[in-house]
Structure formats: structure tokens, C-alpha cells
Amino acid sequence: MKNRRDFLKTSALAAGTLALYGIGSKVAFASENNEDNLFKLPDLEYGFEALEPYIDTLTMEIHYTKHHQGYVNNLNKAVVAEKLQGVSLNELLGKVSKHSAAIRNNAGGHYNHSFFWKLMRPGGSKTPTDALAEAITKDFSNIDNLQKTFSDAAKNRFGSGWAWLIKSTDGKLSVTSTPNQDNTLMDIAEVKGTPVLGIDVWEHAYYLHYQNKRADYVSAWWNLINWDVALENYNS
Ligand code: MN3
């Protein structure tokens, strides 16, 4: 999924290309939309088996091909029904209170899962770096303290939802959680901010392998974090 900066860069490039070829300047852009102005499932940058033993192959396959695809399909149905084609995902989230529950649940589901796949990589990476490392030290003293605070939020989220590490507009890091497929970019979120880390704690994310042991899944998940992506999120 592209961040806003990439989007603007890509748009400028594409607009330049179109002008270059005399195709005209009026172009409908939408960051994650395809040419039909509908959303699509992003490519997974690793295989379903790649996150073993922390997340099992079958869970990954079902989670990506059924759950995430389902959010994309239902988001597109809602976008067409509500004549919102061409509105970007971030715009939908930022004004989600103006739209239907179908938009809230499925725009959230599409954003959250796209974010989640990208944040993980086989073998993870050892530690946060650069500005993110400094911010963690400033706001949590150390990584262990962040890990504990975040993991507690993930374990204590009642029912289905997500736990987040977010950056607020003043640059401060904090941990929060949201129910269902809500996230901290939504105008209805109690605590708002840019997601830096996020974990899916719906049972579909872990039940086949961990059954009721959500805490074991949360603790294993730290082995998968791509801290380069977390840094990009922090800097976005
Ligand atoms: Mn999920």
C-alpha cells in the first residue's frame, strides 16, 4: 500500500507522463484503486508459509485469500452502492462517520490488513532504528517497556480488534487499541494518530495454531516485525 508521499510522487509522475504524451490533464487518481476505481487485494510480499512457526501457513492463506479478500469485495460493493468511486482509502477513513457501517467495517478491514502484511517479514528484523528508536526511548524508556505496554493492549482488547502503536500530530508515540476493524485514522476513533505498529487480535488471526492462547500469539508476533517498515510508518 502506498503512503501519501508515494501517492503524490506517483501522481506527479503520472501526470507528467500524460502531459508528455498529450493525453490530457484530467485524471482520476486514487491511491489503492485500480483502473475501474475499485480497491484490490495488495500483493503479499512473501509466501503463506514464510511466517512459520510464528504464524502458520493455513492461517495465512485463509486470512489473506478469504478474510482480506472479503473486506475488499464488500468495500467495493459499498463504494459502488454509495457512489464513492475514486475516493481514496485514507479519505474514507478520515470521514468514516459520514458513511455506512459497511464502509466503516470494510475500509477499516482493507486498510488494517494491508498495513499488517507489510509490517511483517520472515525472520523480522532485530531492533528499531533511527528516529523511531529515539522516539521509543523518549516515550517508553526502552523497547521492553514498549513491548509490554503494546502486548497488554493486545491481550486486553475484549473480543475482536487491533492494538496499535501510533504517532500523534505532536510526534509523541502511544499505545491504544480499537474494536472490530476500526483504526486510529478514523474520525470516530477515541485516540487518533498515524499507525506505526498494529496487530490483528481477531481469533481468525491465530486460533488454528494458538487456540485460546492469544498471549502466546502476541508474544510470538514480535519475531516478525519489519522495523524498516515501522520506521517508514513513523516518518510518514
Ligand atoms: Mn484479520
Coordinates of N, CA and C and ligand atoms in Angstrom, one line a residue:
M1 N 0.8 -1.2 0.0 CA 0.0 0.0 0.0 C 0.9 1.2 0.0
K2 N 0.5 2.2 -0.7 CA 1.3 3.4 -0.8 C 1.0 4.5 0.2
N3 N 2.0 5.1 0.7 CA 1.7 6.2 1.6 C 1.4 7.5 0.8
R4 N 1.0 8.5 1.5 CA 0.6 9.7 0.8 C 1.7 10.3 0.0
R5 N 2.9 10.2 0.5 CA 4.0 10.9 -0.2 C 4.3 10.1 -1.5
D6 N 4.3 8.8 -1.4 CA 4.5 8.0 -2.6 C 3.4 8.3 -3.6
F7 N 2.2 8.4 -3.0 CA 1.0 8.7 -3.9 C 1.2 10.0 -4.6
L8 N 1.6 11.0 -3.9 CA 1.8 12.3 -4.5 C 2.9 12.3 -5.6
K9 N 3.9 11.6 -5.2 CA 5.1 11.4 -6.1 C 4.6 10.7 -7.4
T10 N 3.9 9.6 -7.2 CA 3.4 8.8 -8.4 C 2.4 9.6 -9.2
S11 N 1.5 10.4 -8.5 CA 0.6 11.2 -9.2 C 1.3 12.2 -10.1
A12 N 2.3 12.9 -9.5 CA 3.0 13.9 -10.2 C 3.7 13.3 -11.5
L13 N 4.3 12.1 -11.2 CA 5.0 11.4 -12.3 C 4.0 11.0 -13.4
A14 N 2.9 10.5 -13.0 CA 1.9 10.0 -14.0 C 1.3 11.2 -14.7
A15 N 1.1 12.3 -14.0 CA 0.5 13.5 -14.7 C 1.5 14.0 -15.7
G16 N 2.8 14.0 -15.3 CA 3.9 14.4 -16.2 C 3.9 13.6 -17.4
T17 N 3.8 12.3 -17.2 CA 3.8 11.4 -18.3 C 2.7 11.6 -19.3
L18 N 1.5 11.8 -18.7 CA 0.3 12.0 -19.5 C 0.4 13.3 -20.3
A19 N 0.9 14.4 -19.6 CA 1.1 15.6 -20.3 C 2.1 15.5 -21.5
L20 N 3.1 14.7 -21.2 CA 4.2 14.5 -22.1 C 3.6 13.9 -23.4
Y21 N 2.7 12.9 -23.2 CA 2.1 12.2 -24.4 C 0.9 12.9 -24.9
G22 N 0.6 14.1 -24.4 CA -0.6 14.8 -24.8 C -1.9 14.1 -24.6
I23 N -2.0 13.3 -23.5 CA -3.2 12.6 -23.2 C -4.2 13.4 -22.5
G24 N -3.8 14.5 -21.9 CA -4.7 15.4 -21.2 C -4.4 15.4 -19.7
S25 N -5.0 16.4 -19.1 CA -4.6 16.6 -17.7 C -5.6 16.2 -16.7
K26 N -6.8 15.9 -17.1 CA -7.8 15.5 -16.1 C -7.8 14.0 -15.9
V27 N -7.2 13.6 -14.8 CA -7.0 12.2 -14.5 C -7.6 11.9 -13.1
A28 N -8.3 10.9 -13.0 CA -8.9 10.4 -11.7 C -7.9 9.5 -11.0
F29 N -7.3 10.0 -9.9 CA -6.3 9.1 -9.2 C -6.9 8.7 -7.9
A30 N -6.6 7.5 -7.5 CA -7.0 7.0 -6.2 C -5.9 6.0 -5.8
S31 N -5.3 6.2 -4.6 CA -4.1 5.5 -4.3 C -4.1 4.0 -4.4
E32 N -5.2 3.4 -3.9 CA -5.2 1.9 -4.0 C -6.2 1.4 -5.0
N33 N -6.8 2.3 -5.7 CA -7.8 1.8 -6.7 C -7.2 1.4 -8.0
N34 N -7.8 0.4 -8.6 CA -7.3 0.1 -10.0 C -8.0 0.9 -11.0
E35 N -7.9 0.6 -12.3 CA -8.4 1.4 -13.3 C -10.0 1.6 -13.3
D36 N -10.6 0.6 -12.6 CA -12.1 0.7 -12.5 C -12.5 1.6 -11.3
N37 N -11.5 2.2 -10.6 CA -11.7 2.9 -9.4 C -12.3 2.1 -8.3
L38 N -11.9 0.8 -8.3 CA -12.2 -0.1 -7.2 C -11.0 -0.5 -6.5
F39 N -11.1 -1.0 -5.3 CA -10.0 -1.4 -4.5 C -9.6 -2.8 -4.8
K40 N -8.4 -3.2 -4.6 CA -7.9 -4.6 -4.9 C -7.0 -5.1 -3.8
L41 N -7.0 -6.4 -3.7 CA -6.1 -7.0 -2.7 C -4.6 -6.7 -3.1
P42 N -3.8 -6.2 -2.1 CA -2.4 -5.9 -2.5 C -1.7 -7.2 -2.5
D43 N -0.6 -7.3 -3.3 CA 0.3 -8.5 -3.4 C 0.9 -8.7 -2.0
L44 N 1.0 -10.0 -1.6 CA 1.7 -10.4 -0.4 C 3.2 -10.5 -0.8
E45 N 4.1 -9.9 0.0 CA 5.5 -9.9 -0.5 C 6.2 -11.2 0.0
Y46 N 5.5 -12.2 0.5 CA 6.2 -13.4 0.9 C 5.1 -14.5 0.8
G47 N 5.6 -15.8 0.9 CA 4.6 -16.9 0.8 C 3.8 -17.1 2.0
F48 N 2.7 -17.9 1.9 CA 1.9 -18.2 3.1 C 2.7 -18.9 4.2
E49 N 3.7 -19.7 3.8 CA 4.5 -20.5 4.8 C 5.6 -19.6 5.4
A50 N 5.8 -18.4 4.9 CA 7.1 -17.7 5.2 C 7.1 -17.3 6.7
L51 N 6.0 -17.2 7.3 CA 6.0 -16.6 8.7 C 6.0 -17.7 9.8
E52 N 6.1 -19.0 9.3 CA 6.2 -20.1 10.2 C 7.4 -19.9 11.0
P53 N 7.5 -20.4 12.3 CA 6.5 -21.1 13.0 C 5.5 -20.2 13.8
Y54 N 5.7 -18.9 13.6 CA 5.0 -17.9 14.4 C 3.5 -17.7 14.0
I55 N 3.4 -17.7 12.7 CA 2.0 -17.7 12.1 C 2.0 -18.8 11.1
D56 N 1.1 -19.8 11.2 CA 1.1 -21.0 10.4 C 0.5 -20.7 9.0
T57 N 0.9 -21.6 8.1 CA 0.6 -21.5 6.7 C -0.9 -21.4 6.4
L58 N -1.7 -22.3 7.0 CA -3.1 -22.3 6.7 C -3.8 -21.0 7.2
T59 N -3.4 -20.5 8.4 CA -3.9 -19.3 8.9 C -3.7 -18.1 7.9
M60 N -2.4 -18.1 7.4 CA -2.0 -17.0 6.5 C -2.9 -17.1 5.2
E61 N -3.0 -18.3 4.7 CA -3.8 -18.5 3.4 C -5.2 -18.1 3.6
I62 N -5.9 -18.5 4.6 CA -7.3 -18.2 4.8 C -7.4 -16.7 5.1
H63 N -6.5 -16.2 6.0 CA -6.6 -14.8 6.4 C -6.5 -13.8 5.2
Y64 N -5.5 -14.2 4.3 CA -5.3 -13.3 3.1 C -6.3 -13.5 2.0
T65 N -6.6 -14.8 1.6 CA -7.4 -15.0 0.5 C -8.9 -15.0 0.8
K66 N -9.3 -15.2 2.0 CA -10.7 -15.2 2.4 C -11.1 -13.9 3.1
H67 N -10.4 -13.7 4.3 CA -10.8 -12.6 5.1 C -10.5 -11.2 4.4
H68 N -9.2 -11.0 4.1 CA -8.9 -9.8 3.4 C -9.6 -9.6 2.1
Q69 N -9.6 -10.6 1.3 CA -10.4 -10.5 0.0 C -11.8 -10.2 0.3
G70 N -12.4 -10.7 1.3 CA -13.8 -10.4 1.7 C -14.0 -8.9 2.0
Y71 N -13.1 -8.3 2.7 CA -13.2 -6.9 3.1 C -13.1 -6.1 1.8
V72 N -12.2 -6.5 0.9 CA -12.0 -5.8 -0.4 C -13.3 -5.9 -1.2
N73 N -13.9 -7.1 -1.3 CA -15.1 -7.2 -2.1 C -16.3 -6.4 -1.5
N74 N -16.4 -6.5 -0.2 CA -17.5 -5.8 0.4 C -17.3 -4.3 0.4
L75 N -16.1 -3.9 0.5 CA -15.8 -2.4 0.4 C -16.2 -1.9 -1.0
N76 N -15.8 -2.7 -2.0 CA -16.1 -2.3 -3.4 C -17.7 -2.2 -3.6
K77 N -18.4 -3.2 -3.1 CA -19.8 -3.2 -3.2 C -20.4 -1.9 -2.6
A78 N -19.9 -1.6 -1.4 CA -20.4 -0.4 -0.7 C -20.0 0.9 -1.4
V79 N -18.8 0.9 -1.9 CA -18.3 2.1 -2.6 C -19.2 2.3 -3.9
V80 N -19.6 1.3 -4.6 CA -20.4 1.4 -5.8 C -21.8 1.9 -5.3
A81 N -22.4 1.2 -4.3 CA -23.7 1.5 -3.9 C -23.8 2.9 -3.4
E82 N -22.8 3.4 -2.8 CA -22.8 4.8 -2.2 C -22.1 5.8 -3.1
K83 N -21.8 5.4 -4.3 CA -21.2 6.3 -5.3 C -20.0 7.0 -4.8
L84 N -19.1 6.2 -4.2 CA -17.8 6.8 -3.7 C -16.6 6.4 -4.5
Q85 N -16.8 5.9 -5.7 CA -15.7 5.5 -6.5 C -14.7 6.7 -6.7
G86 N -13.4 6.4 -6.5 CA -12.4 7.4 -6.7 C -12.0 8.1 -5.4
V87 N -12.8 7.9 -4.4 CA -12.4 8.5 -3.1 C -11.3 7.5 -2.5
S88 N -10.2 8.1 -2.0 CA -9.1 7.3 -1.5 C -9.4 6.6 -0.2
L89 N -8.7 5.6 0.1 CA -8.9 4.8 1.4 C -8.7 5.8 2.6
N90 N -7.7 6.6 2.6 CA -7.4 7.5 3.7 C -8.5 8.5 3.8
E91 N -9.1 9.0 2.7 CA -10.2 9.9 2.8 C -11.5 9.3 3.4
L92 N -11.7 8.0 3.0 CA -12.9 7.3 3.5 C -12.7 7.2 5.0
L93 N -11.5 6.8 5.5 CA -11.3 6.6 6.9 C -11.5 7.9 7.7
G94 N -10.9 8.9 7.1 CA -10.9 10.2 7.8 C -12.3 10.8 8.0
K95 N -13.3 10.4 7.2 CA -14.6 10.9 7.3 C -15.6 9.7 7.4
V96 N -15.2 8.7 8.1 CA -16.0 7.5 8.1 C -17.3 7.7 8.8
S97 N -17.4 8.6 9.7 CA -18.7 8.9 10.4 C -19.8 9.4 9.4
K98 N -19.4 9.8 8.3 CA -20.4 10.3 7.3 C -20.9 9.1 6.4
H99 N -20.3 7.9 6.6 CA -20.7 6.8 5.7 C -21.4 5.7 6.5
S100 N -21.7 4.6 5.7 CA -22.4 3.5 6.3 C -21.5 2.6 7.1
A101 N -22.1 1.7 7.9 CA -21.3 0.7 8.7 C -20.5 -0.2 7.7
A102 N -21.0 -0.4 6.5 CA -20.3 -1.3 5.6 C -19.0 -0.6 5.2
I103 N -19.0 0.7 5.0 CA -17.8 1.4 4.6 C -16.8 1.4 5.8
R104 N -17.4 1.7 7.0 CA -16.5 1.7 8.2 C -15.8 0.3 8.4
N105 N -16.6 -0.8 8.3 CA -16.0 -2.1 8.6 C -15.1 -2.5 7.5
N106 N -15.4 -2.3 6.3 CA -14.6 -2.9 5.2 C -13.5 -2.0 4.7
A107 N -13.6 -0.6 4.8 CA -12.5 0.2 4.6 C -11.5 0.0 5.7
G108 N -11.9 -0.1 6.9 CA -11.1 -0.4 8.0 C -10.4 -1.8 7.8
G109 N -11.1 -2.8 7.4 CA -10.6 -4.1 7.2 C -9.5 -4.1 6.1
H110 N -9.8 -3.4 5.0 CA -8.8 -3.3 3.9 C -7.6 -2.6 4.4
Y111 N -7.7 -1.4 5.0 CA -6.5 -0.7 5.4 C -5.7 -1.5 6.4
N112 N -6.4 -2.0 7.5 CA -5.7 -2.7 8.6 C -4.9 -3.9 8.1
H113 N -5.5 -4.7 7.2 CA -4.8 -5.9 6.7 C -3.7 -5.6 5.8
S114 N -3.9 -4.6 4.9 CA -2.8 -4.2 4.0 C -1.6 -3.7 4.9
F115 N -1.9 -3.0 5.9 CA -0.8 -2.5 6.9 C -0.1 -3.6 7.6
F116 N -0.9 -4.6 8.0 CA -0.4 -5.7 8.8 C 0.5 -6.6 8.0
W117 N 0.1 -6.9 6.7 CA 1.0 -7.8 5.9 C 2.4 -7.2 5.7
K118 N 2.3 -5.9 5.4 CA 3.5 -5.1 5.1 C 4.5 -5.0 6.3
L119 N 3.9 -5.0 7.5 CA 4.6 -4.7 8.7 C 5.4 -6.0 9.1
M120 N 5.1 -7.1 8.5 CA 5.8 -8.4 8.9 C 6.7 -8.8 7.8
R121 N 7.7 -9.6 8.2 CA 8.6 -10.2 7.2 C 9.2 -11.4 7.8
P122 N 9.5 -12.4 7.0 CA 10.1 -13.7 7.6 C 11.3 -13.3 8.4
G123 N 11.4 -13.8 9.6 CA 12.6 -13.5 10.4 C 12.6 -12.2 11.1
G124 N 11.7 -11.3 10.7 CA 11.7 -10.0 11.3 C 13.0 -9.2 11.1
S125 N 13.2 -8.2 11.9 CA 14.5 -7.5 12.0 C 14.7 -7.2 13.4
K126 N 15.9 -7.1 13.8 CA 16.2 -7.2 15.3 C 15.6 -6.1 16.1
T127 N 15.9 -4.8 15.7 CA 15.6 -3.7 16.6 C 15.1 -2.5 15.8
P128 N 14.3 -1.6 16.4 CA 14.0 -0.4 15.8 C 15.3 0.5 15.6
T129 N 15.2 1.4 14.5 CA 16.4 2.2 14.3 C 16.1 3.7 14.1
D130 N 17.1 4.5 14.0 CA 17.0 5.9 13.7 C 15.9 6.6 14.6
A131 N 15.1 7.5 13.9 CA 14.2 8.3 14.6 C 13.2 7.5 15.4
L132 N 12.8 6.3 15.0 CA 11.8 5.5 15.7 C 12.5 5.0 17.0
A133 N 13.7 4.6 16.9 CA 14.4 4.1 18.1 C 14.5 5.2 19.2
E134 N 14.8 6.4 18.7 CA 14.9 7.6 19.6 C 13.6 7.9 20.3
A135 N 12.5 7.8 19.4 CA 11.2 8.1 20.0 C 10.7 7.1 21.0
I136 N 11.1 5.8 20.7 CA 10.7 4.8 21.7 C 11.4 5.0 23.0
T137 N 12.7 5.3 22.9 CA 13.5 5.6 24.2 C 12.8 6.8 24.9
K138 N 12.5 7.8 24.2 CA 11.9 9.0 24.8 C 10.5 8.7 25.4
D139 N 9.7 8.0 24.8 CA 8.3 7.8 25.2 C 8.0 6.6 26.0
F140 N 8.9 5.6 25.9 CA 8.7 4.3 26.7 C 10.0 3.9 27.5
S141 N 11.0 4.7 27.5 CA 12.3 4.3 28.1 C 13.1 3.3 27.4
N142 N 12.4 2.2 27.0 CA 13.1 1.2 26.2 C 12.2 0.3 25.5
I143 N 12.7 -0.6 24.6 CA 11.9 -1.4 23.8 C 11.1 -2.5 24.6
D144 N 11.7 -2.9 25.7 CA 11.0 -3.9 26.5 C 9.7 -3.3 27.1
N145 N 9.8 -2.1 27.5 CA 8.6 -1.4 28.1 C 7.6 -1.2 27.0
L146 N 8.0 -0.8 25.8 CA 7.0 -0.7 24.7 C 6.3 -2.0 24.5
Q147 N 7.2 -3.1 24.4 CA 6.6 -4.4 24.1 C 5.6 -4.8 25.1
K148 N 5.9 -4.5 26.4 CA 5.0 -4.9 27.4 C 3.6 -4.1 27.3
T149 N 3.8 -2.8 27.1 CA 2.6 -2.0 27.1 C 1.7 -2.4 25.9
F150 N 2.4 -2.6 24.7 CA 1.6 -2.9 23.5 C 1.0 -4.3 23.6
S151 N 1.8 -5.3 24.2 CA 1.2 -6.6 24.3 C 0.1 -6.7 25.3
D152 N 0.1 -5.9 26.3 CA -1.0 -5.8 27.3 C -2.3 -5.3 26.6
A153 N -2.1 -4.2 25.7 CA -3.2 -3.7 25.0 C -3.8 -4.7 24.0
A154 N -2.9 -5.5 23.4 CA -3.4 -6.6 22.5 C -4.1 -7.7 23.3
K155 N -3.6 -8.1 24.4 CA -4.2 -9.1 25.2 C -5.5 -8.7 25.8
N156 N -5.6 -7.4 26.2 CA -6.8 -6.9 26.9 C -7.9 -6.4 26.0
R157 N -7.7 -6.3 24.7 CA -8.7 -5.9 23.8 C -9.8 -6.9 23.9
F158 N -11.0 -6.6 24.4 CA -12.0 -7.6 24.6 C -12.7 -7.9 23.2
G159 N -12.8 -9.2 22.9 CA -13.4 -9.6 21.6 C -12.4 -9.3 20.5
S160 N -13.0 -8.9 19.3 CA -12.2 -8.7 18.1 C -11.7 -7.3 18.0
G161 N -10.5 -7.1 17.5 CA -10.0 -5.8 17.3 C -8.5 -5.8 17.0
W162 N -7.9 -4.6 17.2 CA -6.5 -4.4 16.9 C -5.8 -3.6 18.1
A163 N -4.5 -3.8 18.3 CA -3.7 -3.0 19.1 C -2.8 -2.2 18.2
W164 N -2.5 -1.0 18.6 CA -1.7 -0.1 17.8 C -0.6 0.6 18.6
L165 N 0.5 0.9 18.0 CA 1.5 1.9 18.4 C 1.3 3.0 17.4
I166 N 0.9 4.2 17.9 CA 0.6 5.3 17.0 C 1.5 6.6 17.3
K167 N 1.6 7.4 16.3 CA 2.3 8.7 16.4 C 1.2 9.8 16.3
S168 N 1.1 10.6 17.4 CA 0.1 11.7 17.3 C 0.7 12.9 16.5
T169 N -0.1 13.9 16.3 CA 0.3 15.0 15.5 C 1.5 15.7 16.1
D170 N 1.7 15.7 17.4 CA 2.9 16.3 18.0 C 4.1 15.4 18.1
G171 N 4.0 14.2 17.4 CA 5.1 13.3 17.3 C 5.3 12.3 18.4
K172 N 4.4 12.4 19.4 CA 4.5 11.5 20.5 C 4.0 10.1 20.2
L173 N 4.7 9.1 20.7 CA 4.2 7.7 20.5 C 3.3 7.3 21.6
S174 N 2.2 6.5 21.3 CA 1.4 6.0 22.4 C 0.8 4.7 21.9
V175 N 0.3 3.9 22.8 CA -0.3 2.6 22.6 C -1.8 2.7 22.8
T176 N -2.6 2.1 21.9 CA -4.0 2.1 22.1 C -4.6 0.9 21.4
S177 N -5.9 0.7 21.5 CA -6.5 -0.4 20.7 C -7.8 0.0 20.3
T178 N -8.3 -0.7 19.2 CA -9.6 -0.4 18.6 C -10.4 -1.6 18.5
P179 N -11.8 -1.5 18.5 CA -12.6 -2.7 18.3 C -12.8 -3.0 16.8
N180 N -13.2 -4.2 16.6 CA -13.6 -4.6 15.2 C -12.5 -4.3 14.2
Q181 N -12.9 -3.6 13.1 CA -11.9 -3.2 12.1 C -11.7 -1.6 12.1
D182 N -12.0 -1.0 13.2 CA -11.7 0.4 13.4 C -10.2 0.6 13.5
N183 N -9.8 1.8 13.2 CA -8.4 2.2 13.4 C -8.2 3.6 13.8
T184 N -7.0 4.0 14.0 CA -6.8 5.4 14.6 C -6.7 6.5 13.6
L185 N -7.0 6.1 12.3 CA -7.1 7.2 11.3 C -8.6 7.6 11.1
M186 N -9.5 6.9 11.7 CA -10.9 7.2 11.6 C -11.3 8.4 12.5
D187 N -12.2 9.2 11.9 CA -12.7 10.3 12.7 C -13.4 10.0 13.9
I188 N -13.9 8.7 14.0 CA -14.7 8.3 15.2 C -13.7 7.6 16.2
A189 N -12.4 7.5 16.0 CA -11.5 6.9 16.9 C -11.4 7.7 18.2
E190 N -11.4 7.0 19.3 CA -11.2 7.7 20.6 C -9.9 8.4 20.7
V191 N -8.9 7.6 20.2 CA -7.5 8.1 20.2 C -7.0 8.1 18.8
K192 N -6.6 9.2 18.3 CA -6.2 9.3 16.8 C -4.7 9.4 16.7
G193 N -4.2 8.9 15.5 CA -2.8 9.1 15.2 C -2.4 8.2 14.0
T194 N -1.2 8.3 13.6 CA -0.7 7.5 12.5 C -0.2 6.2 13.0
P195 N -0.7 5.1 12.5 CA -0.3 3.8 12.9 C 1.2 3.5 12.6
V196 N 2.0 3.0 13.6 CA 3.4 2.7 13.4 C 3.5 1.2 13.5
L197 N 2.9 0.6 14.5 CA 2.8 -0.9 14.6 C 1.3 -1.2 14.8
G198 N 0.9 -2.4 14.3 CA -0.5 -2.8 14.6 C -0.6 -4.3 14.5
I199 N -1.4 -4.9 15.4 CA -1.6 -6.3 15.4 C -3.0 -6.7 15.4
D200 N -3.4 -7.6 14.6 CA -4.7 -8.2 14.4 C -4.9 -9.2 15.6
V201 N -5.9 -8.9 16.5 CA -6.2 -9.9 17.5 C -7.6 -10.5 17.4
W202 N -8.1 -10.5 16.2 CA -9.3 -11.3 15.9 C -8.9 -12.8 16.0
E203 N -9.8 -13.6 16.4 CA -9.4 -15.1 16.6 C -9.0 -15.7 15.2
H204 N -9.6 -15.2 14.1 CA -9.2 -15.7 12.8 C -7.7 -15.6 12.5
A205 N -7.0 -14.6 13.3 CA -5.6 -14.4 13.1 C -4.7 -15.4 13.7
Y206 N -5.3 -16.2 14.7 CA -4.4 -17.1 15.5 C -5.0 -18.4 15.9
Y207 N -6.3 -18.5 15.8 CA -7.0 -19.6 16.5 C -6.5 -21.0 16.1
L208 N -6.3 -21.2 14.8 CA -5.9 -22.6 14.3 C -4.6 -23.1 15.0
H209 N -3.7 -22.2 15.2 CA -2.4 -22.6 15.8 C -2.4 -22.4 17.3
Y210 N -3.0 -21.3 17.8 CA -2.8 -21.0 19.2 C -4.1 -21.2 20.0
Q211 N -5.2 -21.6 19.4 CA -6.5 -21.7 20.0 C -6.8 -20.5 20.9
N212 N -7.1 -20.7 22.2 CA -7.4 -19.6 23.1 C -6.3 -18.8 23.6
K213 N -5.0 -19.2 23.2 CA -3.8 -18.6 23.8 C -3.4 -17.3 23.1
R214 N -4.2 -16.3 23.1 CA -3.9 -15.1 22.4 C -2.5 -14.5 22.9
A215 N -2.2 -14.6 24.1 CA -1.0 -14.1 24.7 C 0.2 -14.7 24.0
D216 N 0.2 -16.0 23.7 CA 1.3 -16.7 23.0 C 1.5 -16.2 21.6
Y217 N 0.4 -15.9 20.9 CA 0.4 -15.4 19.5 C 1.0 -14.0 19.6
V218 N 0.6 -13.2 20.5 CA 1.1 -11.8 20.6 C 2.6 -11.8 20.9
S219 N 3.0 -12.7 21.8 CA 4.4 -12.7 22.1 C 5.3 -13.2 20.9
A220 N 4.7 -14.2 20.2 CA 5.5 -14.7 19.0 C 5.5 -13.7 17.9
W221 N 4.5 -12.9 17.8 CA 4.4 -11.9 16.7 C 5.6 -10.9 16.6
W222 N 6.2 -10.6 17.8 CA 7.3 -9.7 17.9 C 8.5 -10.2 17.1
N223 N 8.6 -11.5 16.8 CA 9.6 -12.0 16.0 C 9.5 -11.7 14.5
L224 N 8.4 -11.2 14.1 CA 8.1 -11.0 12.7 C 8.1 -9.5 12.2
I225 N 8.3 -8.6 13.1 CA 8.2 -7.2 12.8 C 9.3 -6.7 11.9
N226 N 8.9 -6.1 10.8 CA 9.9 -5.4 9.9 C 10.0 -4.0 10.4
W227 N 11.1 -3.8 11.1 CA 11.3 -2.4 11.7 C 11.6 -1.4 10.7
D228 N 12.1 -1.8 9.5 CA 12.3 -0.8 8.4 C 10.9 -0.2 8.0
V229 N 9.9 -1.0 7.9 CA 8.6 -0.6 7.6 C 8.0 0.3 8.7
A230 N 8.3 -0.2 9.9 CA 7.8 0.6 11.1 C 8.4 2.0 11.1
L231 N 9.7 2.1 10.7 CA 10.3 3.4 10.6 C 9.7 4.3 9.5
E232 N 9.4 3.6 8.4 CA 8.7 4.3 7.3 C 7.3 4.9 7.8
N233 N 6.6 4.0 8.5 CA 5.3 4.4 9.1 C 5.5 5.6 10.0
Y234 N 6.5 5.5 10.8 CA 6.8 6.6 11.8 C 7.1 7.9 11.1
N235 N 7.9 7.8 10.0 CA 8.3 9.0 9.3 C 7.2 9.5 8.3
S236 N 6.2 8.8 8.1 CA 5.2 9.2 7.1 C 4.3 10.3 7.6
Ligands
MN3_1 MN -7.8 -10.3 10.3

